[in-house]
Coordinates of C-alpha atoms and ligand atoms in Angstrom, one line a residue:
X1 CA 14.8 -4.4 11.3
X2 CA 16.6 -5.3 7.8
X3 CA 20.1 -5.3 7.6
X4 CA 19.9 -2.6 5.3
X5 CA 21.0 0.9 5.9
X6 CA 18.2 2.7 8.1
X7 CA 16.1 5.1 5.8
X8 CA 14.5 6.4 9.0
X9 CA 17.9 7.2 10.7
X10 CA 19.0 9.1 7.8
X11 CA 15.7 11.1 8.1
X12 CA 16.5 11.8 11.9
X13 CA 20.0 12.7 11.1
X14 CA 18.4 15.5 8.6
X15 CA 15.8 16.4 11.4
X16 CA 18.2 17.1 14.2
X17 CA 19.9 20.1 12.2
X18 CA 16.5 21.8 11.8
X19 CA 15.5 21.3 15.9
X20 CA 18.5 23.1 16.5
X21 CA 18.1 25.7 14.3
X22 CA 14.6 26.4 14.9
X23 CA 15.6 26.3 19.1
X24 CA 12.7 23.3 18.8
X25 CA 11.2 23.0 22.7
X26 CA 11.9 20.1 23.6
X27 CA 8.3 19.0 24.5
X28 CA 8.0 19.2 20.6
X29 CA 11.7 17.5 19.6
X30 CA 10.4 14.3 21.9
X31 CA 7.4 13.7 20.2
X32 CA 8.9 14.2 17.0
X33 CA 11.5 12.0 17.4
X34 CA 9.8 8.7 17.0
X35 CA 6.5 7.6 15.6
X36 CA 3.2 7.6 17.3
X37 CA 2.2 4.3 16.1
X38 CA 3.4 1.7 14.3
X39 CA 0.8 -1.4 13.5
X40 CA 2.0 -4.7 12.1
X41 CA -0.1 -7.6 11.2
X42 CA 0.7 -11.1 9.3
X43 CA -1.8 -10.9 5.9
X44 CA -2.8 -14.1 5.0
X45 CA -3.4 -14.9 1.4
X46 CA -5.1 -17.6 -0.2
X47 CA -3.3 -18.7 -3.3
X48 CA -4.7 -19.5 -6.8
X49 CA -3.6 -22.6 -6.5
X50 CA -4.8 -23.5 -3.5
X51 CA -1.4 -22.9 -1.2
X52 CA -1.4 -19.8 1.6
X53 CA 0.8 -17.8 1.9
X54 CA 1.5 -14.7 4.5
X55 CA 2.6 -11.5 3.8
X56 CA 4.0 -8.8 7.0
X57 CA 2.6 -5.4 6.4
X58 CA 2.5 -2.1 8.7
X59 CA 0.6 0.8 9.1
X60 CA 2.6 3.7 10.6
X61 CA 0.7 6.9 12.0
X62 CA 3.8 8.9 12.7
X63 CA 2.1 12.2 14.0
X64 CA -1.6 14.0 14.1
X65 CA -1.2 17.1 15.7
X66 CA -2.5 18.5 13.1
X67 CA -5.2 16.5 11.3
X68 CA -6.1 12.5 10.1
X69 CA -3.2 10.7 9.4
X70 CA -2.2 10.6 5.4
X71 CA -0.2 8.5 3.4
X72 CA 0.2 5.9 0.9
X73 CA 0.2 2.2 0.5
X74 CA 3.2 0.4 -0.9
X75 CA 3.3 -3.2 -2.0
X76 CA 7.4 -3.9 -2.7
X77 CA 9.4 -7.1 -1.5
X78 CA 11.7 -4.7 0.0
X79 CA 9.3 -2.6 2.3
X80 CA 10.2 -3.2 6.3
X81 CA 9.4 -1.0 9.6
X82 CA 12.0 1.1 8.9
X83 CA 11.3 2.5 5.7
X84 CA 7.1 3.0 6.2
X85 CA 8.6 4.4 9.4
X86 CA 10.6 6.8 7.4
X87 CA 7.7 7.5 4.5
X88 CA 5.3 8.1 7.3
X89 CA 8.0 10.9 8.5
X90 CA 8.1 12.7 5.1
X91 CA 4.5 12.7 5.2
X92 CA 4.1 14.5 8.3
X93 CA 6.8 17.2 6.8
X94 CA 4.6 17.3 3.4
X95 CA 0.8 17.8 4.4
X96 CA 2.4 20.7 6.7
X97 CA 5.1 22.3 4.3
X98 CA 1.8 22.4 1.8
X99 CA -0.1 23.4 4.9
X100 CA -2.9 20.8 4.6
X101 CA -4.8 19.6 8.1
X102 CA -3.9 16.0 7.9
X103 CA -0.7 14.6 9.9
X104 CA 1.2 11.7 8.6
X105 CA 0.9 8.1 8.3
X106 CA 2.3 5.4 6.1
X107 CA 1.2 1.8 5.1
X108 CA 3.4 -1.4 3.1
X109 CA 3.3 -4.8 2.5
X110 CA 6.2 -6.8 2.0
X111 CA 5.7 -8.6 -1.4
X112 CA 6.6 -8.8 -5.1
X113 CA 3.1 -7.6 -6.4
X114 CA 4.4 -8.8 -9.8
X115 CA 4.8 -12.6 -8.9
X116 CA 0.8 -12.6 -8.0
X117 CA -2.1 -12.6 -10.1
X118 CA -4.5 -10.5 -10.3
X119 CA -7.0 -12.3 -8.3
X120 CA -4.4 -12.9 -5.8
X121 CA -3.5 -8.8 -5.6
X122 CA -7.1 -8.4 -5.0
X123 CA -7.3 -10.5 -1.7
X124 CA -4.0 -9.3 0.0
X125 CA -5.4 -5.6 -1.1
X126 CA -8.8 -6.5 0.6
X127 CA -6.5 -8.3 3.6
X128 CA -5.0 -5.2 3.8
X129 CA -7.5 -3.6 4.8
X130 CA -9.3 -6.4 7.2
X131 CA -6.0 -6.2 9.2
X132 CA -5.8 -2.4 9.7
X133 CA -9.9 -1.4 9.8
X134 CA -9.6 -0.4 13.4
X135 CA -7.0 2.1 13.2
X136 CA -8.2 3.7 10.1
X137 CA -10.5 5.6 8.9
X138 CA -12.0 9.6 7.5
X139 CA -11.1 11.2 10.7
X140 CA -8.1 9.0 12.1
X141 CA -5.8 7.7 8.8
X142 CA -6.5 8.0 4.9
X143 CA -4.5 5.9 2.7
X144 CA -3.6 6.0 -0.6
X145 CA -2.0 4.6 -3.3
X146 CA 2.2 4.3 -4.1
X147 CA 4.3 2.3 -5.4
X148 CA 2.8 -0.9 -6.8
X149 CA -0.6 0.1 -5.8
X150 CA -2.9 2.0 -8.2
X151 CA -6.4 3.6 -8.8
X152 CA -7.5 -0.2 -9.1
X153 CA -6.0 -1.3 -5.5
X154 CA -7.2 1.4 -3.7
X155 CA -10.8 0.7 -5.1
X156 CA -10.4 -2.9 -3.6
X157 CA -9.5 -1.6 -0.7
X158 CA -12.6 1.0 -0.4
X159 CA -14.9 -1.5 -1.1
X160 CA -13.4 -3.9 1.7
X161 CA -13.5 -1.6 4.3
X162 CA -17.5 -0.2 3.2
X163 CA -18.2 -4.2 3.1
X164 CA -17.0 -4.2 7.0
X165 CA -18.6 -1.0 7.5
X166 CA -22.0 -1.8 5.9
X167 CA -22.1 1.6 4.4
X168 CA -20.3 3.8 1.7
X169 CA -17.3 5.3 2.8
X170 CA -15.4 7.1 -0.2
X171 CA -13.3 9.3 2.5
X172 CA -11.2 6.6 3.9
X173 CA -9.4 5.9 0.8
X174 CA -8.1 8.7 -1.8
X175 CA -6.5 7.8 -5.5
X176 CA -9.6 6.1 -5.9
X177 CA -11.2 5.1 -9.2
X178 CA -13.8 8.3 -10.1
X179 CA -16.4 6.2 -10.2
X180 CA -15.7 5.0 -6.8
X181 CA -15.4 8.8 -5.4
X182 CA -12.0 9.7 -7.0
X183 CA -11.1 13.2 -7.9
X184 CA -10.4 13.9 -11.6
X185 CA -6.9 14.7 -11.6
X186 CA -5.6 12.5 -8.9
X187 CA -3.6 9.9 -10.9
X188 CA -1.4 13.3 -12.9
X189 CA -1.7 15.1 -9.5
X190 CA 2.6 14.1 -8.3
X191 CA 3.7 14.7 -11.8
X192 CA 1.8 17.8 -12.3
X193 CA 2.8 19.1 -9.1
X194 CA 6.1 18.5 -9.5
X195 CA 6.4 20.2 -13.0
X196 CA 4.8 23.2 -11.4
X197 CA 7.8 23.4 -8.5
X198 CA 10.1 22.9 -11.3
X199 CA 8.6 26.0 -13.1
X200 CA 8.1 27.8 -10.4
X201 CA 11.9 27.8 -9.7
X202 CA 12.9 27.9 -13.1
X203 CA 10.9 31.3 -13.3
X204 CA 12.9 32.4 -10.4
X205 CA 15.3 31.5 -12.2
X206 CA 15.1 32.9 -15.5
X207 CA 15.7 29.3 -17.0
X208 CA 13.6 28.4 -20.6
X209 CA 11.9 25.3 -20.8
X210 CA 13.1 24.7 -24.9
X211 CA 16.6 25.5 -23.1
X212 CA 16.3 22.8 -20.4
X213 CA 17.2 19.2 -20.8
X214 CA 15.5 16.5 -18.4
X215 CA 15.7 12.7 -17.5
X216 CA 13.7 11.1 -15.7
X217 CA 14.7 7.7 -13.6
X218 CA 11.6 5.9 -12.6
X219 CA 9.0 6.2 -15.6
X220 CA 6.3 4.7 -13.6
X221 CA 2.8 6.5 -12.9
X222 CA 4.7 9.8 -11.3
X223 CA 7.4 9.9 -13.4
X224 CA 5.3 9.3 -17.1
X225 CA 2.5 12.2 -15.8
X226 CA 5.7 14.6 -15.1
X227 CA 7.6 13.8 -18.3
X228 CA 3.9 14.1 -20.3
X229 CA 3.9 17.0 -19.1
X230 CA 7.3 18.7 -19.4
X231 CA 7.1 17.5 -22.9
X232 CA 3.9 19.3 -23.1
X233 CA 5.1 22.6 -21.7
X234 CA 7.9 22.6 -24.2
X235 CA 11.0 21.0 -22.3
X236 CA 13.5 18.5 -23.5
X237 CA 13.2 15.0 -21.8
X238 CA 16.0 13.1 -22.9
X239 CA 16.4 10.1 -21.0
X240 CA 14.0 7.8 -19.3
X241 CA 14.6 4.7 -17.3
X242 CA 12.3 2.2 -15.5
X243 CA 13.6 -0.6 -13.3
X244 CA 14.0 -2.9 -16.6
X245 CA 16.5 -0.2 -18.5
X246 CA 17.4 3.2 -19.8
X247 CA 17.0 4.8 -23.0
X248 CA 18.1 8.1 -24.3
X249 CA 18.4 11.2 -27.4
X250 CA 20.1 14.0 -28.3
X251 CA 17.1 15.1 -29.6
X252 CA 13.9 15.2 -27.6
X253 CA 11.3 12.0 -26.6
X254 CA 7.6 12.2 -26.8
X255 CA 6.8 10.1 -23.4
X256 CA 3.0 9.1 -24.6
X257 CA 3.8 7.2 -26.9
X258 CA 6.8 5.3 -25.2
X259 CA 4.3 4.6 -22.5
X260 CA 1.6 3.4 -24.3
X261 CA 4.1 1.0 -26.1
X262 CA 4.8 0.0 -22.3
X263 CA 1.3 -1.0 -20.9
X264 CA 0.4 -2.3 -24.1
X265 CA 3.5 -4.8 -24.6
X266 CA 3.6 -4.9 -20.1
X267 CA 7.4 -5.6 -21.1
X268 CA 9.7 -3.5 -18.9
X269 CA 12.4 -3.7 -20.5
X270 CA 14.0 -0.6 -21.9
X271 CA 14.8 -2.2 -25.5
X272 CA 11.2 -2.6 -25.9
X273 CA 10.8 1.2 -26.3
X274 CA 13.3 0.6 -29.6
X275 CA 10.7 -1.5 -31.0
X276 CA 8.3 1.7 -31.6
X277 CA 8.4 4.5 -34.1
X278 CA 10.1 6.8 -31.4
X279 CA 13.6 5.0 -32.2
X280 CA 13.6 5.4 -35.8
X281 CA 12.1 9.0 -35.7
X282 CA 15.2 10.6 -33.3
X283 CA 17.8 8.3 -32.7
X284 CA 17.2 6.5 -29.6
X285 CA 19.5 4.4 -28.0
X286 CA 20.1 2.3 -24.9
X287 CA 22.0 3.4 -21.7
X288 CA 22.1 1.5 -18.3
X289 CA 20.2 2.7 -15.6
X290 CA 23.5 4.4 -13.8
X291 CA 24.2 6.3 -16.5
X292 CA 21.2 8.1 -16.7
X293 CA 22.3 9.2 -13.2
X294 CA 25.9 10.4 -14.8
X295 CA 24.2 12.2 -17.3
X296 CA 24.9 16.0 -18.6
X297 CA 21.7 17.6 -18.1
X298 CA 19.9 21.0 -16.7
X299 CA 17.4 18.6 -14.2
X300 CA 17.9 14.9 -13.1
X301 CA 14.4 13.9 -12.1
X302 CA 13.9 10.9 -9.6
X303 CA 11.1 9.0 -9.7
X304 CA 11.5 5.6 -8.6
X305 CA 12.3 5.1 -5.3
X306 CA 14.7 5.7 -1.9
X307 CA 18.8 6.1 -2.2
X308 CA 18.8 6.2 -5.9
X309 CA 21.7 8.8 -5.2
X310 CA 24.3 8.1 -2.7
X311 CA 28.0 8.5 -1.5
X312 CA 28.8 5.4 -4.1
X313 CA 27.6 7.5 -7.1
X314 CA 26.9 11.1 -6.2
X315 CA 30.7 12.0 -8.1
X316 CA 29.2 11.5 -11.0
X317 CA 26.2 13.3 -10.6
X318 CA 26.6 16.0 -13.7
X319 CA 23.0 17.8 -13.8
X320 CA 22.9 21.0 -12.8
X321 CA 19.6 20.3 -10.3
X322 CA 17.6 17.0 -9.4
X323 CA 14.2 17.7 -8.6
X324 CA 12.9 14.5 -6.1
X325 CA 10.0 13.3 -6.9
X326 CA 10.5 9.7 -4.8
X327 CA 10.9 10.2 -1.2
X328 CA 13.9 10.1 0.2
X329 CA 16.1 9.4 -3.4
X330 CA 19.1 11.2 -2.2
X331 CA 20.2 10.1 0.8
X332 CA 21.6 12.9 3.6
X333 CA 25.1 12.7 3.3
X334 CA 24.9 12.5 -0.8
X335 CA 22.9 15.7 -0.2
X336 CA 25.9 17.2 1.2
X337 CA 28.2 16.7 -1.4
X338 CA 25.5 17.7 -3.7
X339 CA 25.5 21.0 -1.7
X340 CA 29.3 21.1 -2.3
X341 CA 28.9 20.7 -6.0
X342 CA 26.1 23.6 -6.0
X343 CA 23.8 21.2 -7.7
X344 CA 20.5 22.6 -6.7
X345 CA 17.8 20.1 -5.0
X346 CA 14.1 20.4 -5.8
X347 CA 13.4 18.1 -2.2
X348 CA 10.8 15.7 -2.5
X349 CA 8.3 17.1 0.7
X350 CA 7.7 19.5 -1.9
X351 CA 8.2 18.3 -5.3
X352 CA 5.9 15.2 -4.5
X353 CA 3.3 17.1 -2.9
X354 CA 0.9 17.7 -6.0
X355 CA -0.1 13.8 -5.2
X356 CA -1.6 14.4 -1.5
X357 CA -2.5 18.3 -2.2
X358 CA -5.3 16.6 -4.8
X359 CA -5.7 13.7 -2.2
X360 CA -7.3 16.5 0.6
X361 CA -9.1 17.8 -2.2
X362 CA -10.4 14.4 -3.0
X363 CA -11.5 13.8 0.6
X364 CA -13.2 17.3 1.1
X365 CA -15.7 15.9 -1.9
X366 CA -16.2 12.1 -1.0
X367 CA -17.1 14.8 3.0
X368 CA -19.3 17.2 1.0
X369 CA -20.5 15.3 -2.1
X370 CA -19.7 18.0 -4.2
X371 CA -17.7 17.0 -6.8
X372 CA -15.6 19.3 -9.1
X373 CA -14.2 19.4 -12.4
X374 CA -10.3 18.5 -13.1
X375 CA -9.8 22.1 -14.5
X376 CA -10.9 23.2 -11.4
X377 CA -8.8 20.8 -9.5
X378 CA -5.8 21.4 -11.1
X379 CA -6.4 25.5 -10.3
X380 CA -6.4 24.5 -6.6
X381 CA -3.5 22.3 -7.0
X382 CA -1.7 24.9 -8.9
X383 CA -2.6 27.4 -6.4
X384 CA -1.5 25.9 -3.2
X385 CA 1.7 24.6 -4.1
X386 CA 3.4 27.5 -5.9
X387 CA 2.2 29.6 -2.8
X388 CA 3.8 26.7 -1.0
X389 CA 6.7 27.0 -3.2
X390 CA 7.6 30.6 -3.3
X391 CA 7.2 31.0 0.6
X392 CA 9.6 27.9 0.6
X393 CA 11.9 29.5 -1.9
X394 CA 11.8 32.9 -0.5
X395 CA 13.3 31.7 3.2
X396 CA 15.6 30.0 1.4
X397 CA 17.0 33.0 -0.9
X398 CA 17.0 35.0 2.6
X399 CA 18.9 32.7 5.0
X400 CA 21.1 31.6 2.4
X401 CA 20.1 28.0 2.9
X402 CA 19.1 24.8 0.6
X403 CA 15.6 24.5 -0.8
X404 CA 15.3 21.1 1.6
X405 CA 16.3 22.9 4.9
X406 CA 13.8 25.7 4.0
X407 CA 11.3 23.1 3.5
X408 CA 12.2 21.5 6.6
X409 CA 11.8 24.6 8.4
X410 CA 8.6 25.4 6.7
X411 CA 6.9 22.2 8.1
X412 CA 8.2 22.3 11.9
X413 CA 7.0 25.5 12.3
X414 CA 3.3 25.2 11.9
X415 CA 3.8 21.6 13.5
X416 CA 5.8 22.7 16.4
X417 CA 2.8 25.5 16.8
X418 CA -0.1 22.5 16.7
X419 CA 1.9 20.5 19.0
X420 CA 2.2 24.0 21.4
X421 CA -1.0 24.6 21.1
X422 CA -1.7 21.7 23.3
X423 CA 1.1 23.5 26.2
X424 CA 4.6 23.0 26.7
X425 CA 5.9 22.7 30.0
X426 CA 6.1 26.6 30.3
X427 CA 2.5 26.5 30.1
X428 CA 1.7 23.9 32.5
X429 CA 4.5 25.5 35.0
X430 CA 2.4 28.8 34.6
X431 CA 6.1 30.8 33.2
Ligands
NAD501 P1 5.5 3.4 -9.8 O1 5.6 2.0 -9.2 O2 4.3 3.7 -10.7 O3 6.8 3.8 -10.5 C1 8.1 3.6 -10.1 C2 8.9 3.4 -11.3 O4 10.3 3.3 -10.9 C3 8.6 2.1 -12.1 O5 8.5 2.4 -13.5 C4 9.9 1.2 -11.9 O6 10.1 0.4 -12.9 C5 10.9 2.3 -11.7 N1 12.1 1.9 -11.1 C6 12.3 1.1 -10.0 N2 13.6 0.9 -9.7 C7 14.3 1.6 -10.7 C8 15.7 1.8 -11.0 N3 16.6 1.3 -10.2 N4 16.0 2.6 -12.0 C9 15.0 3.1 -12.8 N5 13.7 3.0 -12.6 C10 13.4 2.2 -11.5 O7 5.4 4.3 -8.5 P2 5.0 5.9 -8.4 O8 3.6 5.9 -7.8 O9 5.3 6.5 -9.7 O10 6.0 6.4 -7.3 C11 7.4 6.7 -7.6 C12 8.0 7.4 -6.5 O11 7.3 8.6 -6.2 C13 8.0 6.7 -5.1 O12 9.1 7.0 -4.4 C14 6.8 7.2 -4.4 O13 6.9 7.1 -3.0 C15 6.8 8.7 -4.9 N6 5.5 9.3 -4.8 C16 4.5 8.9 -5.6 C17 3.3 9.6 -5.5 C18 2.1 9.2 -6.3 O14 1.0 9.8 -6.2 N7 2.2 8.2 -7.2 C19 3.1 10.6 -4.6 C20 4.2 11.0 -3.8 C21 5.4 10.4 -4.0

């Protein structure tokens, strides 16, 4: 294990509070404790110039009481046991809080997908795949894409494991491209979702989006969809900040074209941005990625990845709420003085769910081979996750509790019934 601080502790620590309150059998607590599997295998790949090299990377199937395993693949030097042990965690929480039959699984790879080529991404994603065949598949674990691992990925990956198979298998892989079995509407689905739990408690709320300010750290696929999006719907995104730099406004930015200017330059860097017309048409300027954090706005938005908020900088957290769209971005004791400082948290089981709602919806057509349009996608999506939400938001308002520990609640609940379904020791005692 790293010697960094243990993202899956910090999910237990969370966990323990809602066993107790929910008077969790302890049949249930045990299984939940620890994950049900975790698969490691050394990925070798050949070079383009000829070298090998060998990259660890996991598969975690954490629980599936109450469907396939689901979860994504993330390629990132920094990925260990630990944290797909943690993301595989979340995901159990998630497909239950949003009440979808899958349980929860994770994969990574531990490598910086930017130092390889392209040819050389396509043979560790295709490696990837040779080295966890046996314990995926429709019915046992559905993978998908995260961070560092796209629409283009995941088709690699689909065709590796039909190659093995000898036959088309769409359903084993979702965030496909469409022509490979991918749902229309997959690659907004996070950002999308998470601009409808933002509006859905905004409602609640009585909050105006042309009276709400926004940045957004992390403008990668998840973050751009939301901020397109919010900028559609008539909020203000101010700031935006990837993991080369920060810019920001006291006006309002137009995301597309600050992200087209980033794929088509593939510079990072946040002064790039300054380079388009967006600079010189409302006075954009540079800011470090901290003080995007510090900012004075109604919603921080994170997007990147784990502990962006923590006891080092949570004091100078201004925003009113942070909606999560990483996992795990504020870590559990930063949540507590968050709590202190009544800045309302949007928690990422739910905020991030859009992503794997669209994912199940993905897999019921690759199952039925009927395929349906994105407006009708994005009504399903729309419909299952505001229900999700208010249900969510509604236990909250009437035990006086945070938006996360509803959540939390929400999700052990129908778990702790799928794992009781199978008997407790009452049962088997005949009590
Ligand atoms: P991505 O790789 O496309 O984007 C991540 C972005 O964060 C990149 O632009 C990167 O430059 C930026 N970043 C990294 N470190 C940063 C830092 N210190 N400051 C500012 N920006 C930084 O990944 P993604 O798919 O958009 O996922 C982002 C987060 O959302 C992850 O935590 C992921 O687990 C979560 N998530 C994604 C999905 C999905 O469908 N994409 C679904 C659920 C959850």
């Amino acid at each position: 294990m790293s010697q960094k601080k243990s993202l899956f502790s910090d999910a237990q620590s969370r966990m323990a509070d809602i066993f107790d309150r929910l008077d969790v059998h302890c049949d249930v607590r045990r299984q939940l404790e620890q994950p049900k599997c975790i698969h490691q295998a050394a990925i070798p790949v050949r070079m383009d110039d000829g070298s090998l090299r060998v990259f660890p990377g996991w598969r975690v199937q954490y629980d599936q009481s109450r469907g396939p395993g689901k979860g994504g693949v993330r390629f990132h030097p920094n990925v260990d046991a630990d944290e797909v042990t943690a993301l595989s965690f979340w995901m159990v929480l998630k497909c239950a809080l949003v009440n979808l039959p899958f349980g929860g699984a994770k994969g990574g790879v531990q490598v910086d997908p930017k130092s390889l080529s392209r040819m050389e991404l396509e043979r560790l994603s295709r490696g990837y795949i040779r080295a966890f065949y046996d314990v995926i598949g429709p019915d046992r674990d559905v993978p998908a894409p995260d961070v560092n691992t796209n629409e283009i990925v995941m088709g690699w990956m689909v065709d590796e494991y039909s190659e093995i198979s000898r036959e088309k298998v769409p359903a084993i892989i979702t965030g496909k491209p469409p022509e490979m079995g991918g749902s229309a509407g997959r690659t907004a689905a996070t950002g999308r979702g998470a601009l409808l739990v933002l509006e859905t408690w905004a409602r609640r709320k009585g909050k105006r989006p042309e009276d709400t300010t926004i940045a957004v750290q992390g403008f990668g696929n998840a973050g751009y969809h939301f901020a397109r999006l919010a900028h559609e719907a008539g909020y203000r995104i101010v700031a935006l900040s990837d993991s080369k730099g920060a810019i920001n406004t006291n006006m309002a930015l137009d995301p597309e074209p600050i992200w087209r200017h980033k794929n088509e330059t593939r510079e990072l860097k946040g002064m790039v941005y300054c380079e388009s017309s967006v600079c010189t048409e409302s006075d954009v300027g540079q800011i470090s990625q901290e003080a995007l954090l510090a900012l004075d706005v109604d919603v921080l938005v994170l997007a990147a990845l784990e502990n962006a908020i923590t006891t080092d900088n949570v004091g100078q957290v201004r925003a009113g709420a942070i909606l999560e769209i990483a996992n795990g971005p504020v870590t559990a004791k930063a949540d507590a003085s968050l709590a202190e400082k009544k800045v309302t948290v949007l928690p990422d089981v739910l905020a991030n769910a859009g992503g794997v709602i669209v994912s199940y919806l993905e897999w019921v057509q690759n199952r039925t081979g009927d395929y349906w349009s994105e407006s009708y996608i994005n009504e399903r999506l729309a419909d299952q996750l505001v229900n999700q939400a208010e249900l969510c938001f509604d236990r909250a308002d009437e035990m006086d509790v945070s938006y996360r520990v509803a959540a939390y609640l929400q999700s052990v609940e129908r778990i702790v019934s799928a794992i009781a379904s199978r008997g407790t020791q009452q049962y088997f005692i005949g009590e």
